[in-house]
XYZ file of N, CA and C in Angstrom:
249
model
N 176.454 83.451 162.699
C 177.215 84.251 163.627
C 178.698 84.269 163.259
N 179.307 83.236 162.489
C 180.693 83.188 162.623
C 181.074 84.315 161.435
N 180.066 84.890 159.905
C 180.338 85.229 159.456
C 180.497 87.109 160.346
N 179.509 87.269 160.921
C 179.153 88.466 161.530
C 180.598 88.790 162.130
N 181.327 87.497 162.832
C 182.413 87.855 163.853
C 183.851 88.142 162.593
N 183.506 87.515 161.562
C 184.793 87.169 160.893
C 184.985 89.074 160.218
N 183.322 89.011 160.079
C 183.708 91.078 159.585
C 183.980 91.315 160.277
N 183.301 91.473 161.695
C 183.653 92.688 162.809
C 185.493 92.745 162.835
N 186.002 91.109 162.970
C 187.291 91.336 163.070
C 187.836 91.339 162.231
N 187.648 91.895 160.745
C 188.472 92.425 159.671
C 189.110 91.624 158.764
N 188.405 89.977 159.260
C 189.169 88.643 158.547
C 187.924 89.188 156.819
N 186.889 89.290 156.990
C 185.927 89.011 156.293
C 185.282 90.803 155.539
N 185.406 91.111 154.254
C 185.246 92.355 154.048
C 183.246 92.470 153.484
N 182.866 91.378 153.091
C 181.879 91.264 152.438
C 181.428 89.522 152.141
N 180.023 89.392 151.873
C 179.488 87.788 151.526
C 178.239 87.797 150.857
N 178.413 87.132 149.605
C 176.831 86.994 149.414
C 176.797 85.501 149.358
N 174.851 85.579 149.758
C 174.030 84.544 149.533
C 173.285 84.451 149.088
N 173.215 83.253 148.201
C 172.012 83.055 146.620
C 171.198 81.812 147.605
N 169.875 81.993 147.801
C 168.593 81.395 147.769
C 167.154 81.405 147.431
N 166.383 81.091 147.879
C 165.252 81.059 147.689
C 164.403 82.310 148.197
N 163.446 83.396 147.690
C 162.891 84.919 148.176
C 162.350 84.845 149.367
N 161.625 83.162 149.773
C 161.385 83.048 151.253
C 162.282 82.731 152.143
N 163.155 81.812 151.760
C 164.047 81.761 152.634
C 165.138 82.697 152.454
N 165.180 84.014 152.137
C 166.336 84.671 152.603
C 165.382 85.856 153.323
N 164.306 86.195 153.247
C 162.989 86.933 154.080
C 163.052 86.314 155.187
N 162.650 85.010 155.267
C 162.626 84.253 156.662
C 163.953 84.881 157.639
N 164.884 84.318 157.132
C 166.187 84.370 157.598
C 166.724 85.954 157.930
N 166.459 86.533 156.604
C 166.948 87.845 157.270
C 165.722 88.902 158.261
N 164.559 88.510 157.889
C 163.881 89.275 159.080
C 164.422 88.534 160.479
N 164.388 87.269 160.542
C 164.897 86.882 162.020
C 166.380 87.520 162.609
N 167.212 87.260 161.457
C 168.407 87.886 162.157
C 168.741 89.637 162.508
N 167.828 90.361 161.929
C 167.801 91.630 161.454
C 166.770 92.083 162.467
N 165.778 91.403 163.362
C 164.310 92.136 163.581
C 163.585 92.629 163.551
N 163.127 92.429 161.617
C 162.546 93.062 161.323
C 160.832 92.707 160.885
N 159.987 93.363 161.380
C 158.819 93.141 161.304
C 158.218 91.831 160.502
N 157.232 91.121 160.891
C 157.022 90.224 160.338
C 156.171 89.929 159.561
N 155.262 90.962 159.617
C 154.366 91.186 158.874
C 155.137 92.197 157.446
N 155.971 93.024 157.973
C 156.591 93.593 156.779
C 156.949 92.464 155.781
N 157.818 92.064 156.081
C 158.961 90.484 155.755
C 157.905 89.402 154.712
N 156.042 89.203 155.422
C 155.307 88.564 154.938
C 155.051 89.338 153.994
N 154.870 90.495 153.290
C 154.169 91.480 152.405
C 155.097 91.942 151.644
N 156.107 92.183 151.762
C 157.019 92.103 150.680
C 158.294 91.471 150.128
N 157.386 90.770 148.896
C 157.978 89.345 148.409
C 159.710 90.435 147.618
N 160.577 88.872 147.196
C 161.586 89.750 146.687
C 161.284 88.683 144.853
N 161.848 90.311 144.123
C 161.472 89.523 142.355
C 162.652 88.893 142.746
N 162.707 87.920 141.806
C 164.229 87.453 140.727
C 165.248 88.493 140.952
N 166.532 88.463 141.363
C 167.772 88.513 141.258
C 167.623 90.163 142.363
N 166.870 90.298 143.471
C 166.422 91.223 144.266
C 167.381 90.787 145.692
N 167.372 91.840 146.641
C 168.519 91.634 147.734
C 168.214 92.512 148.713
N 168.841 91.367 149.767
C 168.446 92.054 151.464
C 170.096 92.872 151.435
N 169.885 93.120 152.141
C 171.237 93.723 152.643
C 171.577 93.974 154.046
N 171.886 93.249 154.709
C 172.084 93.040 156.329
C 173.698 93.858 156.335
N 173.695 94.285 157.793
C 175.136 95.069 158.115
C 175.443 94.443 159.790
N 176.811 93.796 159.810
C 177.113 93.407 160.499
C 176.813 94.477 162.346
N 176.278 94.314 163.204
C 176.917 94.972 164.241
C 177.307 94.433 165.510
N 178.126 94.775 166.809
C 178.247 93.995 167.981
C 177.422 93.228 168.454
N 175.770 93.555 168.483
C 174.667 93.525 169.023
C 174.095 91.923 167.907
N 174.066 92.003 166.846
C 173.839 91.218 165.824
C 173.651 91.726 164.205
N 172.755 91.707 163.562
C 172.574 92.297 162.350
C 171.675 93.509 162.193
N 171.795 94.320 161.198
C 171.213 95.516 161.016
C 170.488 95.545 159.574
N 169.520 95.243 159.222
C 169.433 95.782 158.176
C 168.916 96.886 157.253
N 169.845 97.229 155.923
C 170.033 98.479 155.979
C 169.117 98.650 154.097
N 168.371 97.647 153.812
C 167.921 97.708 152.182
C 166.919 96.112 152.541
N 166.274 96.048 152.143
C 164.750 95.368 151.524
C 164.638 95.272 150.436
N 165.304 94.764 149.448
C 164.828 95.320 147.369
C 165.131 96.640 147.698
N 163.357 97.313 147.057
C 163.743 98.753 147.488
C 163.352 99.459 148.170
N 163.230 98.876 149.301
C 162.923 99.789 151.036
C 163.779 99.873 151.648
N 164.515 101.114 152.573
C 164.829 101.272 153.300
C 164.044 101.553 154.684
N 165.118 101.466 155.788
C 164.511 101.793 157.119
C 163.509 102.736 157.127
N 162.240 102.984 157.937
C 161.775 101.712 158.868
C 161.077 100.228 158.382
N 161.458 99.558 158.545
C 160.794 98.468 157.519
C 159.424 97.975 158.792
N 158.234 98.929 158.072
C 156.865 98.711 159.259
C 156.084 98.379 158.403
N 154.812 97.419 159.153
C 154.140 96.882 158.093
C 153.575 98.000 157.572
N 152.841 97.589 156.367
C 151.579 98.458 155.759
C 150.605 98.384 156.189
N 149.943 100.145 155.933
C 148.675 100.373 156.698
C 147.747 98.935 156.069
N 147.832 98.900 154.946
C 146.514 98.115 154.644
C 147.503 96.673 154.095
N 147.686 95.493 154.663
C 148.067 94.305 154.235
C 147.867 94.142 152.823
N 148.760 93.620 152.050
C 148.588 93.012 150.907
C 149.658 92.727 151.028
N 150.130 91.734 149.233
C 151.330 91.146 148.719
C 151.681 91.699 147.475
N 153.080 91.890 147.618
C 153.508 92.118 146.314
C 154.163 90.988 145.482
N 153.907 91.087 144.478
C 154.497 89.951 143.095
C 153.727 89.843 142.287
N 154.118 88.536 141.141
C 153.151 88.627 140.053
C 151.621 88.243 140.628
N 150.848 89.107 139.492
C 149.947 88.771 139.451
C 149.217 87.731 138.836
């Protein structure tokens, strides 16, 4: 939250974070609300990125790798990554 407040008020222009493909899925579907079943089904490769956007309310996110909004599950469940 403190980073969210530090954009809104113009201290903070941008931030990245380097972790792990589950834990930045975990993390950004929770802060973002985004489906969870989406979030479970699509894994992120190597050097791949969420992209959350600060708003009053909390986070928005606006990129998945390479999905954009609506981020809904798939008709038919599966996983993506190596095989």
């Amino acid at each position: 939250e403190e980073l969210r407040e530090e954009y809104l008020n113009g201290r903070l222009r941008s931030a990245l974070l380097v972790s792990h493909g589950a834990s930045i899925r975990l993390v950004a579907a929770h802060l973002a609300e985004v489906d969870g079943a989406f979030a479970a089904t699509y894994n992120l490769p190597n050097t791949a990125t969420i992209i959350l956007q600060p708003t009053p309310e909390g986070w928005r996110c606006v990129r998945w790798d390479q999905h954009t909004p609506p981020f809904l599950p798939p008709a038919q469940p599966h996983v993506e990554g190596p095989e």
